[in-house]
Coordinates of C-alpha atoms in Angstrom, one line a residue:
X1 CA -57.4 180.3 13.1
X2 CA -54.1 181.1 14.8
X3 CA -54.9 178.6 17.4
X4 CA -55.3 175.8 14.9
X5 CA -52.0 176.8 12.9
X6 CA -50.1 176.6 16.3
X7 CA -51.7 173.3 17.3
X8 CA -50.6 171.9 14.1
X9 CA -47.0 172.8 14.6
X10 CA -47.3 171.5 18.0
X11 CA -48.9 168.5 17.1
X12 CA -45.9 167.9 14.5
X13 CA -43.3 168.3 17.1
X14 CA -42.3 171.6 15.7
X15 CA -43.2 173.8 18.8
X16 CA -43.0 172.9 22.3
X17 CA -46.1 173.9 24.7
X18 CA -43.8 176.7 26.1
X19 CA -42.8 177.9 22.7
X20 CA -46.5 177.9 21.5
X21 CA -47.5 180.0 24.3
X22 CA -44.6 182.1 24.0
X23 CA -45.7 182.5 20.4
X24 CA -49.1 183.1 21.2
X25 CA -48.4 185.7 23.6
X26 CA -46.2 187.5 20.7
X27 CA -47.9 190.2 18.8
X28 CA -45.2 190.3 15.9
X29 CA -48.1 189.2 13.2
X30 CA -49.6 185.7 14.1
X31 CA -48.2 182.6 15.6
X32 CA -46.5 181.2 12.7
X33 CA -44.6 184.7 12.3
X34 CA -44.2 184.7 15.7
X35 CA -42.4 181.4 16.1
X36 CA -40.1 182.2 13.2
X37 CA -39.0 185.5 14.8
X38 CA -38.5 183.9 18.2
X39 CA -36.3 181.5 16.5
X40 CA -38.4 178.3 17.3
X41 CA -39.3 177.2 14.0
X42 CA -37.9 177.7 10.2
X43 CA -40.6 179.3 8.2
X44 CA -40.1 177.0 5.2
X45 CA -40.6 174.0 7.6
X46 CA -43.6 175.7 9.2
X47 CA -45.4 176.5 5.8
X48 CA -44.4 172.8 4.5
X49 CA -46.2 171.4 7.6
X50 CA -49.2 173.8 7.1
X51 CA -49.4 172.9 3.4
X52 CA -49.3 169.1 3.9
X53 CA -52.1 169.5 6.8
X54 CA -54.4 171.5 4.3
X55 CA -53.6 169.2 1.3
X56 CA -52.2 172.1 -0.7
X57 CA -48.5 172.2 -2.6
X58 CA -45.8 174.3 -1.2
X59 CA -43.9 176.3 -3.9
X60 CA -40.4 177.7 -3.8
X61 CA -41.0 181.1 -5.7
X62 CA -37.4 181.6 -6.3
X63 CA -37.4 178.7 -8.7
X64 CA -40.8 179.3 -10.1
X65 CA -41.5 181.2 -13.6
X66 CA -44.4 183.8 -12.7
X67 CA -47.1 184.0 -15.3
X68 CA -47.8 187.8 -15.1
X69 CA -50.8 187.4 -17.0
X70 CA -52.6 186.0 -14.1
X71 CA -52.4 189.5 -12.2
X72 CA -55.1 190.5 -14.9
X73 CA -58.5 191.4 -13.2
X74 CA -56.8 190.3 -9.7
X75 CA -57.9 193.0 -7.0
X76 CA -54.7 194.7 -5.9
X77 CA -56.2 195.3 -2.2
X78 CA -55.9 191.6 -1.8
X79 CA -52.5 191.2 -2.6
X80 CA -51.3 194.1 -0.3
X81 CA -53.9 193.4 2.4
X82 CA -53.4 189.5 2.6
X83 CA -50.0 188.7 1.0
X84 CA -51.7 186.7 -2.1
X85 CA -50.2 186.8 -5.6
X86 CA -51.6 185.0 -8.5
X87 CA -48.4 183.2 -10.2
X88 CA -49.8 180.8 -12.9
X89 CA -53.0 180.0 -15.1
X90 CA -53.9 176.7 -15.0
X91 CA -57.2 175.3 -17.1
X92 CA -59.1 178.2 -16.7
X93 CA -58.1 178.6 -12.9
X94 CA -55.6 181.0 -11.3
X95 CA -52.8 179.5 -9.1
X96 CA -52.3 181.9 -6.0
X97 CA -49.6 182.0 -3.6
X98 CA -50.7 182.8 0.1
X99 CA -48.3 182.6 3.3
X100 CA -51.3 181.8 5.3
X101 CA -53.3 178.6 4.0
X102 CA -55.7 178.3 6.8
X103 CA -57.3 181.4 6.0
X104 CA -59.6 181.1 3.3
X105 CA -61.6 184.1 3.4
X106 CA -59.2 186.2 1.3
X107 CA -59.2 183.2 -1.2
X108 CA -63.1 183.2 -1.4
X109 CA -63.2 187.0 -1.8
X110 CA -60.6 187.0 -4.7
X111 CA -62.5 184.1 -6.1
X112 CA -65.6 186.2 -6.1
X113 CA -64.0 188.9 -7.7
X114 CA -62.4 187.4 -10.4
X115 CA -65.0 185.2 -11.2
X116 CA -62.4 182.3 -11.5
X117 CA -61.8 179.3 -9.7
X118 CA -58.6 179.7 -7.5
X119 CA -55.9 177.1 -6.8
X120 CA -54.2 178.0 -3.5
X121 CA -50.5 177.3 -3.0
X122 CA -48.1 177.9 -0.1
X123 CA -45.1 180.2 -0.3
X124 CA -43.0 182.3 2.0
X125 CA -44.2 185.8 2.8
X126 CA -40.9 187.1 2.2
X127 CA -40.9 185.7 -1.3
X128 CA -44.3 187.4 -2.0
X129 CA -43.2 190.5 -0.9
X130 CA -40.4 190.5 -3.3
X131 CA -42.6 189.5 -6.3
X132 CA -45.0 192.4 -5.2
X133 CA -42.1 194.9 -5.3
X134 CA -40.6 193.3 -8.4
X135 CA -43.6 193.2 -10.6
X136 CA -45.7 195.9 -9.3
X137 CA -42.9 198.2 -8.3
X138 CA -41.4 200.0 -5.2
X139 CA -44.4 201.6 -3.2
X140 CA -47.0 200.2 -5.3
X141 CA -48.6 199.1 -2.2
X142 CA -49.7 202.6 -1.4
X143 CA -50.7 203.7 -4.7
X144 CA -54.2 202.7 -4.0
X145 CA -54.1 204.8 -0.8
X146 CA -52.5 207.9 -3.0
X147 CA -55.3 207.7 -5.6
X148 CA -57.8 207.4 -3.1
X149 CA -56.4 210.5 -1.4
X150 CA -56.5 212.5 -4.5
X151 CA -60.1 211.4 -5.1
X152 CA -61.3 212.0 -1.6
X153 CA -60.4 214.6 0.6
X154 CA -61.4 212.4 3.6
X155 CA -58.5 210.3 3.2
X156 CA -56.0 213.2 4.0
X157 CA -53.7 213.1 7.0
X158 CA -51.1 215.7 8.4
X159 CA -48.2 214.6 10.4
X160 CA -47.6 216.5 13.7
X161 CA -43.9 216.4 13.7
X162 CA -43.5 218.5 10.7
X163 CA -44.9 222.2 10.6
X164 CA -46.6 223.2 7.4
X165 CA -46.0 226.6 5.7
X166 CA -50.0 226.5 4.6
X167 CA -49.0 226.2 1.1
X168 CA -51.2 223.6 -1.3
X169 CA -48.0 221.8 -2.1
X170 CA -46.8 221.5 1.7
X171 CA -50.1 220.2 2.7
X172 CA -50.2 217.6 -0.2
X173 CA -46.8 216.6 0.7
X174 CA -47.9 215.7 4.1
X175 CA -50.7 213.3 3.2
X176 CA -50.6 210.2 4.9
X177 CA -50.5 208.1 1.8
X178 CA -47.6 210.1 0.4
X179 CA -45.6 209.8 3.8
X180 CA -45.9 206.0 3.4
X181 CA -44.9 205.9 0.0
X182 CA -41.8 208.1 0.7
X183 CA -41.1 206.0 3.8
X184 CA -41.2 202.8 1.7
X185 CA -38.6 204.3 -0.9
X186 CA -36.2 204.8 1.8
X187 CA -36.6 201.6 3.6
X188 CA -36.4 199.5 0.7
X189 CA -33.0 201.4 -0.5
X190 CA -31.7 200.8 3.3
X191 CA -32.7 197.1 3.1
X192 CA -31.0 196.7 -0.4
X193 CA -27.9 198.1 0.9
X194 CA -27.9 201.1 -1.4
X195 CA -25.4 203.8 -0.9
X196 CA -27.4 206.5 -3.2
X197 CA -31.1 206.9 -4.1
X198 CA -31.7 208.8 -7.4
X199 CA -35.0 210.3 -7.7
X200 CA -35.1 211.9 -11.5
X201 CA -37.7 213.8 -13.2
X202 CA -37.8 212.5 -16.9
X203 CA -40.2 213.6 -19.7
X204 CA -42.2 210.4 -19.3
X205 CA -42.3 210.6 -15.5
X206 CA -40.4 209.6 -12.2
X207 CA -37.6 207.5 -12.4
X208 CA -36.1 206.2 -9.1
X209 CA -32.8 204.0 -9.2
X210 CA -30.7 202.9 -6.3
X211 CA -27.0 202.8 -6.3
X212 CA -25.9 199.3 -5.0
X213 CA -22.3 198.3 -4.6
X214 CA -21.4 201.2 -7.0
X215 CA -23.8 200.3 -9.6
X216 CA -27.1 202.0 -10.3
X217 CA -30.2 199.7 -10.5
X218 CA -33.4 201.1 -12.0
X219 CA -36.4 200.3 -9.7
X220 CA -39.7 199.6 -11.2
X221 CA -42.5 201.7 -10.2
X222 CA -46.3 201.6 -11.2
X223 CA -47.4 204.5 -13.7
X224 CA -49.8 205.9 -11.4
X225 CA -46.8 207.3 -9.2
X226 CA -46.2 210.0 -11.7
X227 CA -49.7 211.6 -10.5
X228 CA -47.8 212.2 -7.3
X229 CA -44.5 213.5 -8.4
X230 CA -44.6 216.8 -7.0
X231 CA -45.7 215.8 -3.6
X232 CA -43.1 213.0 -3.4
X233 CA -40.3 215.4 -4.2
X234 CA -41.9 218.4 -1.9
X235 CA -42.1 215.5 1.2
X236 CA -38.4 214.7 0.8
X237 CA -37.5 218.6 0.8
X238 CA -39.6 218.9 3.8
X239 CA -37.9 216.0 5.7
X240 CA -34.5 217.5 4.8
X241 CA -35.7 221.1 6.0
X242 CA -35.6 222.6 2.5
X243 CA -37.7 225.5 1.2
X244 CA -40.1 223.5 -1.2
X245 CA -41.0 226.9 -2.6
X246 CA -37.5 227.1 -4.2
X247 CA -37.4 225.0 -7.4
X248 CA -34.9 227.4 -9.3
X249 CA -31.6 227.0 -7.3
X250 CA -29.7 223.8 -6.0
X251 CA -30.2 223.0 -2.4
X252 CA -28.6 220.7 0.3
X253 CA -30.2 219.2 3.2
X254 CA -29.9 216.3 5.6
X255 CA -32.6 213.7 6.7
X256 CA -32.1 211.7 10.1
X257 CA -33.8 208.6 10.7
X258 CA -34.0 205.5 12.9
X259 CA -34.6 202.4 11.1
X260 CA -34.8 199.0 13.1
X261 CA -33.1 200.6 16.1
X262 CA -30.2 201.8 14.3
X263 CA -29.4 205.5 13.2
X264 CA -29.4 206.5 9.6
X265 CA -28.3 209.9 8.3
X266 CA -29.3 210.9 4.4
X267 CA -27.5 213.8 2.8
X268 CA -30.0 215.3 0.0
X269 CA -29.3 217.4 -2.9
X270 CA -31.8 218.9 -4.9
X271 CA -30.9 220.2 -8.5
X272 CA -33.4 221.8 -10.8
X273 CA -33.5 219.8 -14.2
X274 CA -35.4 220.4 -17.5
X275 CA -38.3 218.2 -16.5
X276 CA -38.6 219.0 -12.8
X277 CA -36.4 218.7 -9.9
X278 CA -33.9 215.8 -9.3
X279 CA -32.9 214.7 -6.0
X280 CA -29.8 212.4 -5.1
X281 CA -29.6 210.9 -1.7
X282 CA -26.7 209.8 0.0
X283 CA -27.6 207.1 2.8
X284 CA -25.1 207.0 5.8
X285 CA -26.1 203.9 7.7
X286 CA -24.3 204.3 10.9
X287 CA -25.3 200.9 12.4
X288 CA -24.2 198.9 9.3
X289 CA -20.5 200.8 9.2
X290 CA -17.4 198.8 10.5
X291 CA -14.3 201.0 10.5
X292 CA -11.6 198.5 10.8
X293 CA -8.4 198.9 8.7
X294 CA -7.7 195.2 8.9
X295 CA -11.2 194.5 7.3
X296 CA -10.8 196.7 4.3
X297 CA -9.3 194.4 1.9
X298 CA -5.7 195.4 2.0
X299 CA -3.2 192.4 1.6
X300 CA -0.7 191.6 4.1
X301 CA 2.1 193.6 2.8
X302 CA 0.3 196.9 2.0
X303 CA -1.4 196.6 5.4
X304 CA 1.9 196.1 7.3
X305 CA 3.6 199.2 5.5
X306 CA 0.4 201.4 5.9
X307 CA 0.1 200.1 9.7
X308 CA 3.6 201.8 10.4
X309 CA 3.1 204.7 8.2
X310 CA 0.1 205.9 10.4
X311 CA 2.0 205.8 13.4
X312 CA 4.8 208.2 12.1
X313 CA 5.4 211.4 14.1
X314 CA 4.7 214.0 11.4
X315 CA 4.1 214.3 7.7
X316 CA 1.5 214.0 5.3
X317 CA -0.5 210.7 4.2
X318 CA -2.7 211.2 1.1
X319 CA -5.5 208.8 0.0
X320 CA -6.7 209.3 -3.5
X321 CA -9.4 208.2 -5.8
X322 CA -12.5 209.2 -7.3
X323 CA -15.7 210.0 -5.5
X324 CA -17.4 207.0 -4.1
X325 CA -13.9 205.0 -3.9
X326 CA -13.8 204.4 -0.1
X327 CA -11.4 207.3 0.9
X328 CA -13.1 208.3 4.0
X329 CA -13.6 204.8 5.3
X330 CA -9.9 204.1 5.0
X331 CA -9.2 207.4 6.7
X332 CA -11.7 206.9 9.6
X333 CA -10.3 203.4 10.0
X334 CA -6.7 204.6 10.3
X335 CA -7.8 207.2 13.0
X336 CA -9.6 204.7 14.9
X337 CA -6.2 202.3 14.6
X338 CA -4.2 205.0 16.3
X339 CA -6.9 206.8 18.6
X340 CA -6.0 206.7 21.9
X341 CA -5.9 208.4 25.5
X342 CA -2.3 209.6 24.8
X343 CA -2.9 211.6 21.5
X344 CA -5.7 214.2 20.3
X345 CA -7.1 213.8 17.0
X346 CA -9.0 216.8 15.2
X347 CA -10.8 216.7 11.9
X348 CA -12.1 219.0 9.3
X349 CA -14.6 217.6 7.1
X350 CA -17.2 218.6 4.5
X351 CA -19.4 217.3 5.7
X352 CA -18.8 215.1 8.7
X353 CA -20.3 211.7 7.4
X354 CA -19.8 209.7 10.6
X355 CA -19.4 210.6 14.2
X356 CA -16.2 208.9 15.7
X357 CA -16.0 208.8 19.5
X358 CA -12.8 209.8 21.3
X359 CA -12.0 212.2 18.0
X360 CA -12.9 216.1 17.8
X361 CA -14.7 216.7 14.3
X362 CA -15.4 220.0 12.7
X363 CA -18.0 220.5 10.1
X364 CA -16.8 223.4 7.6
X365 CA -19.2 225.9 6.7
X366 CA -17.7 228.0 3.5
X367 CA -20.6 230.3 3.7
X368 CA -19.7 231.9 6.9
X369 CA -16.0 231.6 6.4
X370 CA -15.2 228.3 7.8
X371 CA -13.2 226.7 5.2
X372 CA -10.7 223.6 5.2
X373 CA -7.9 226.5 5.3
X374 CA -9.5 228.4 8.1
X375 CA -10.6 225.8 10.2
X376 CA -6.9 224.1 9.9
X377 CA -5.3 227.2 11.0
X378 CA -7.8 227.0 14.2
X379 CA -6.9 223.6 14.9
X380 CA -3.3 224.0 15.1
X381 CA -4.0 226.1 18.4
X382 CA -5.6 223.5 19.8
X383 CA -2.5 221.2 20.3
X384 CA -3.2 218.3 18.0
X385 CA -1.0 215.3 17.4
X386 CA -2.9 214.1 14.5
X387 CA -5.0 216.2 11.7
X388 CA -7.3 214.9 9.2
X389 CA -8.4 217.5 6.3
X390 CA -11.5 216.1 4.4
X391 CA -9.9 217.2 1.1
X392 CA -7.2 219.4 -0.1
X393 CA -9.0 221.4 -2.9
X394 CA -6.8 224.5 -3.2
X395 CA -3.5 226.1 -2.8
X396 CA -4.4 227.7 0.9
X397 CA -5.5 224.3 1.9
X398 CA -2.7 222.5 0.7
X399 CA -0.1 225.1 2.1
X400 CA -1.6 225.1 5.6
X401 CA -1.5 221.0 5.5
X402 CA 2.1 221.3 4.8
X403 CA 2.7 223.7 7.5
X404 CA 0.9 221.6 10.0
X405 CA 3.2 218.6 9.0
X406 CA 6.4 220.8 9.4
X407 CA 5.4 222.0 12.9
X408 CA 5.5 218.2 14.0
X409 CA 2.0 216.9 13.2
X410 CA 0.6 213.8 11.2
X411 CA -1.8 215.0 8.5
X412 CA -4.3 212.8 7.1
X413 CA -6.1 214.1 3.6
X414 CA -7.6 213.2 0.2
X415 CA -7.0 214.2 -3.4
X416 CA -8.9 213.3 -6.6
X417 CA -6.0 211.7 -8.9
X418 CA -6.3 208.5 -10.7
X419 CA -3.2 207.1 -9.3
X420 CA -0.9 207.4 -6.6
X421 CA 2.1 209.1 -8.7
X422 CA -0.3 211.8 -9.7
X423 CA -0.5 213.2 -6.0
X424 CA 2.7 214.8 -6.3
X425 CA 2.3 216.6 -9.4
X426 CA -1.2 217.9 -8.3
X427 CA 0.0 219.5 -5.1
X428 CA 2.8 221.0 -7.2
X429 CA 0.2 222.4 -10.1
X430 CA -1.9 224.0 -6.9
X431 CA 1.0 226.2 -6.5
X432 CA 2.8 224.6 -3.4
X433 CA 6.7 224.3 -3.9
X434 CA 8.3 221.4 -5.0
X435 CA 10.9 220.9 -2.4
X436 CA 7.9 221.2 0.3
X437 CA 5.8 218.6 -1.3
X438 CA 9.1 216.2 -1.4
X439 CA 9.9 217.0 2.2
X440 CA 6.5 216.4 3.8
X441 CA 4.5 213.8 1.7
X442 CA 5.3 210.3 3.2
X443 CA 2.9 208.3 1.2
X444 CA 0.3 208.1 -1.1
X445 CA -2.6 205.6 -1.1
X446 CA -4.5 205.4 -4.5
X447 CA -7.6 202.9 -4.1
X448 CA -10.9 201.7 -5.7
X449 CA -14.0 199.8 -4.3
X450 CA -14.3 196.3 -6.4
X451 CA -17.5 194.3 -6.1
X452 CA -17.1 191.0 -4.2
X453 CA -18.5 187.9 -5.8
X454 CA -21.6 186.4 -4.1
X455 CA -20.4 183.5 -2.2
X456 CA -23.5 181.7 -2.3
X457 CA -23.6 181.6 -6.3
X458 CA -20.1 182.1 -7.8
X459 CA -19.3 179.6 -10.1
X460 CA -15.8 178.2 -10.8
X461 CA -14.5 177.9 -14.7
X462 CA -11.1 177.0 -16.2
X463 CA -10.1 180.0 -18.4
X464 CA -8.0 179.7 -21.6
X465 CA -5.3 182.3 -22.0
X466 CA -7.2 183.8 -25.1
X467 CA -10.1 184.5 -22.8
X468 CA -8.0 186.9 -20.5
X469 CA -6.7 190.4 -21.1
X470 CA -3.0 190.4 -22.0
X471 CA -1.9 191.7 -18.7
X472 CA -3.4 189.4 -16.6
X473 CA -0.6 187.2 -14.9
X474 CA -1.4 183.8 -16.4
X475 CA 2.0 182.2 -15.1
X476 CA 0.7 182.8 -11.4
X477 CA -2.8 181.0 -11.7
X478 CA -1.0 178.0 -12.0
X479 CA -4.2 176.0 -13.1
X480 CA -6.4 177.0 -10.5
X481 CA -9.8 178.3 -11.6
X482 CA -11.3 181.8 -11.7
X483 CA -14.6 182.5 -10.6
X484 CA -17.7 184.3 -12.7
X485 CA -20.9 185.8 -11.2
X486 CA -24.3 184.0 -11.5
X487 CA -27.1 185.5 -9.2
X488 CA -29.0 184.1 -6.8
X489 CA -31.6 184.7 -4.2
X490 CA -29.0 186.2 -1.5
X491 CA -27.4 188.8 -3.9
X492 CA -31.0 189.5 -5.6
X493 CA -29.9 188.1 -9.0
X494 CA -27.0 190.4 -9.3
X495 CA -24.1 187.9 -9.0
X496 CA -22.1 190.2 -6.6
X497 CA -22.5 191.1 -2.7
X498 CA -20.7 193.9 -1.0
X499 CA -17.5 195.5 -2.0
X500 CA -13.7 195.5 -0.9
X501 CA -10.9 197.8 -1.4
X502 CA -8.1 197.5 -3.9
X503 CA -4.8 199.4 -3.2
X504 CA -1.7 201.1 -4.7
X505 CA 0.5 202.3 -2.0
X506 CA 3.4 204.8 -3.1
X507 CA 5.7 205.1 -0.2
X508 CA 8.0 208.6 -0.7
X509 CA 11.3 206.9 -1.1
X510 CA 14.6 209.2 -1.4
X511 CA 14.5 208.6 -5.1
X512 CA 10.7 209.6 -5.4
X513 CA 11.4 212.7 -3.4
X514 CA 14.2 213.8 -5.6
X515 CA 11.8 213.3 -8.5
X516 CA 9.0 215.3 -6.9
X517 CA 11.6 218.0 -6.0
X518 CA 12.6 218.1 -9.6
X519 CA 9.1 218.6 -11.1
X520 CA 9.5 214.8 -12.6
X521 CA 6.2 214.1 -14.3
X522 CA 3.7 211.7 -12.6
X523 CA 4.0 208.6 -15.0
X524 CA 8.0 209.1 -14.5
X525 CA 7.3 208.8 -10.9
X526 CA 4.9 206.2 -11.4
X527 CA 7.4 204.2 -13.5
X528 CA 10.2 204.6 -10.6
X529 CA 7.7 203.4 -8.0
X530 CA 6.8 200.1 -10.0
X531 CA 10.6 199.6 -10.4
X532 CA 10.9 199.9 -6.7
X533 CA 8.2 197.3 -6.0
X534 CA 4.8 199.1 -5.9
X535 CA 1.9 197.0 -6.8
X536 CA -0.4 198.9 -9.0
X537 CA -4.2 198.8 -8.7
X538 CA -4.6 196.8 -11.7
X539 CA -2.2 193.7 -10.3
X540 CA -3.9 194.2 -6.8
X541 CA -7.2 193.5 -8.4
X542 CA -5.7 190.3 -10.5
X543 CA -4.7 188.9 -7.3
X544 CA -8.2 189.2 -5.8
X545 CA -9.7 187.8 -8.7
X546 CA -7.2 184.7 -8.5
X547 CA -8.1 184.2 -4.9
X548 CA -11.8 183.9 -6.1
X549 CA -13.0 187.2 -4.5
X550 CA -14.0 189.0 -7.7
X551 CA -14.5 188.4 -11.2
X552 CA -12.5 189.4 -14.4
X553 CA -15.0 191.2 -15.8
X554 CA -15.2 193.3 -12.6
X555 CA -11.3 194.1 -12.7
X556 CA -11.5 195.3 -16.6
X557 CA -14.3 197.6 -15.6
X558 CA -12.7 199.3 -12.6
X559 CA -9.1 199.3 -13.6
X560 CA -6.8 200.4 -16.5
X561 CA -4.1 198.4 -17.7
X562 CA -0.4 200.0 -17.8
X563 CA 0.1 198.2 -21.3
X564 CA -0.6 200.4 -24.1

């Protein structure tokens, strides 16, 4: 069968003799898949040629409305084993999508099992796999294996690399089918560019959600998965080196993976809930991260100012924003921008999210007394030029950061405030003397991450003045179109793909120093900064909406207007 498919492509001029030979010698899953993987032929072109040869119709499943009623009575094992998917009912027959139109045996088996005549059509293998995940749930292909393992002990398989404590729960968590299911949940999240995986125990069973570009997306799961809820959670706890017997107290751990030849770290947090344990896993994909200050989304003026600030000989530079607003990425990018053989950079973090070459990083351990404050005191004895403190959480850390800046060091750190002006009053509220805050803090950068419109499907439109918020700078639009989200295959129907930063940079001028020294309120500091030319978050977001990078809805969702 494989030779026949290759010969068809060669005869139609889609493969040369040498390319056919190379494709046949590759073991990545058949001549068609091998030729596609090697870049010799486009999958759609190859499938269309095979469909024409076999006298079948080629279907683009992205444009096809699937009739889920066709799934009734169709054997699931054939869907998973042979990449078949019933997509429609037609005159008493079932239309079945296949990625292998020359293999008739699975179609005959499905016809015999259903007692119905089948009409095969040809479709991309990846699109068939997406239908399976969308309509049958993430991990659904392993459900049959899970059920079989539960009913038949002969199906159990333990992994050698993970030690068992001998308990029944531990043994169940290491069954091969449970391992496959958990791996698929993780892989699907990584391939979807998710930053977090939420595994939640609810009254009606297990709920899995992925946070993609800052928004939580529920994942469909088959109802049978609830029978293996305890095993799934235990498997994740074992992978994170946590105590599976402890179900009353929160636990934190870490999973290290290698996915497609790149390293992925997953931070795991387990908290007991009413209906069982809840897990949240933060995905740190080292291979996909690029720490480049120029590529974060700063406009030219903000970038140039910040570029100069991070090269100051001493002082404190703060980056503020809520959890998940990209503060760590900005700080890492800043450090890599100024890294060199002529300076020494030391960081103290909780946790160390990414390991940076040429930078000395310390993981704090509060339980043994290695806090931010304690590690910062030790760092100053190691003759650094630049210091990064992961977060200023208390008076002691703030005081030590200020002392470090006063003794000739450049200090980077983060605070949790809603805007840049709030950083000065937050440090004073911690107990730091106002004159110390005024004399050491050189600048504060507030930031958020805003979703980027999918370039493949974003749609231009001409808004009216009444359609836009009152603070939208209508006069700057000057007749240009705005863009809205639509949704396509590239962005998985969301309308957005990726995120970039919006920024509010407050440089500590002489007037701002005086106001911080005088304990002036944060809104007065903000008003003075705006008068001196500071561009607020909202305006930075509007500018990027007018450039077609994001939508009006996204700006309104993420930022607050200064107008009451």
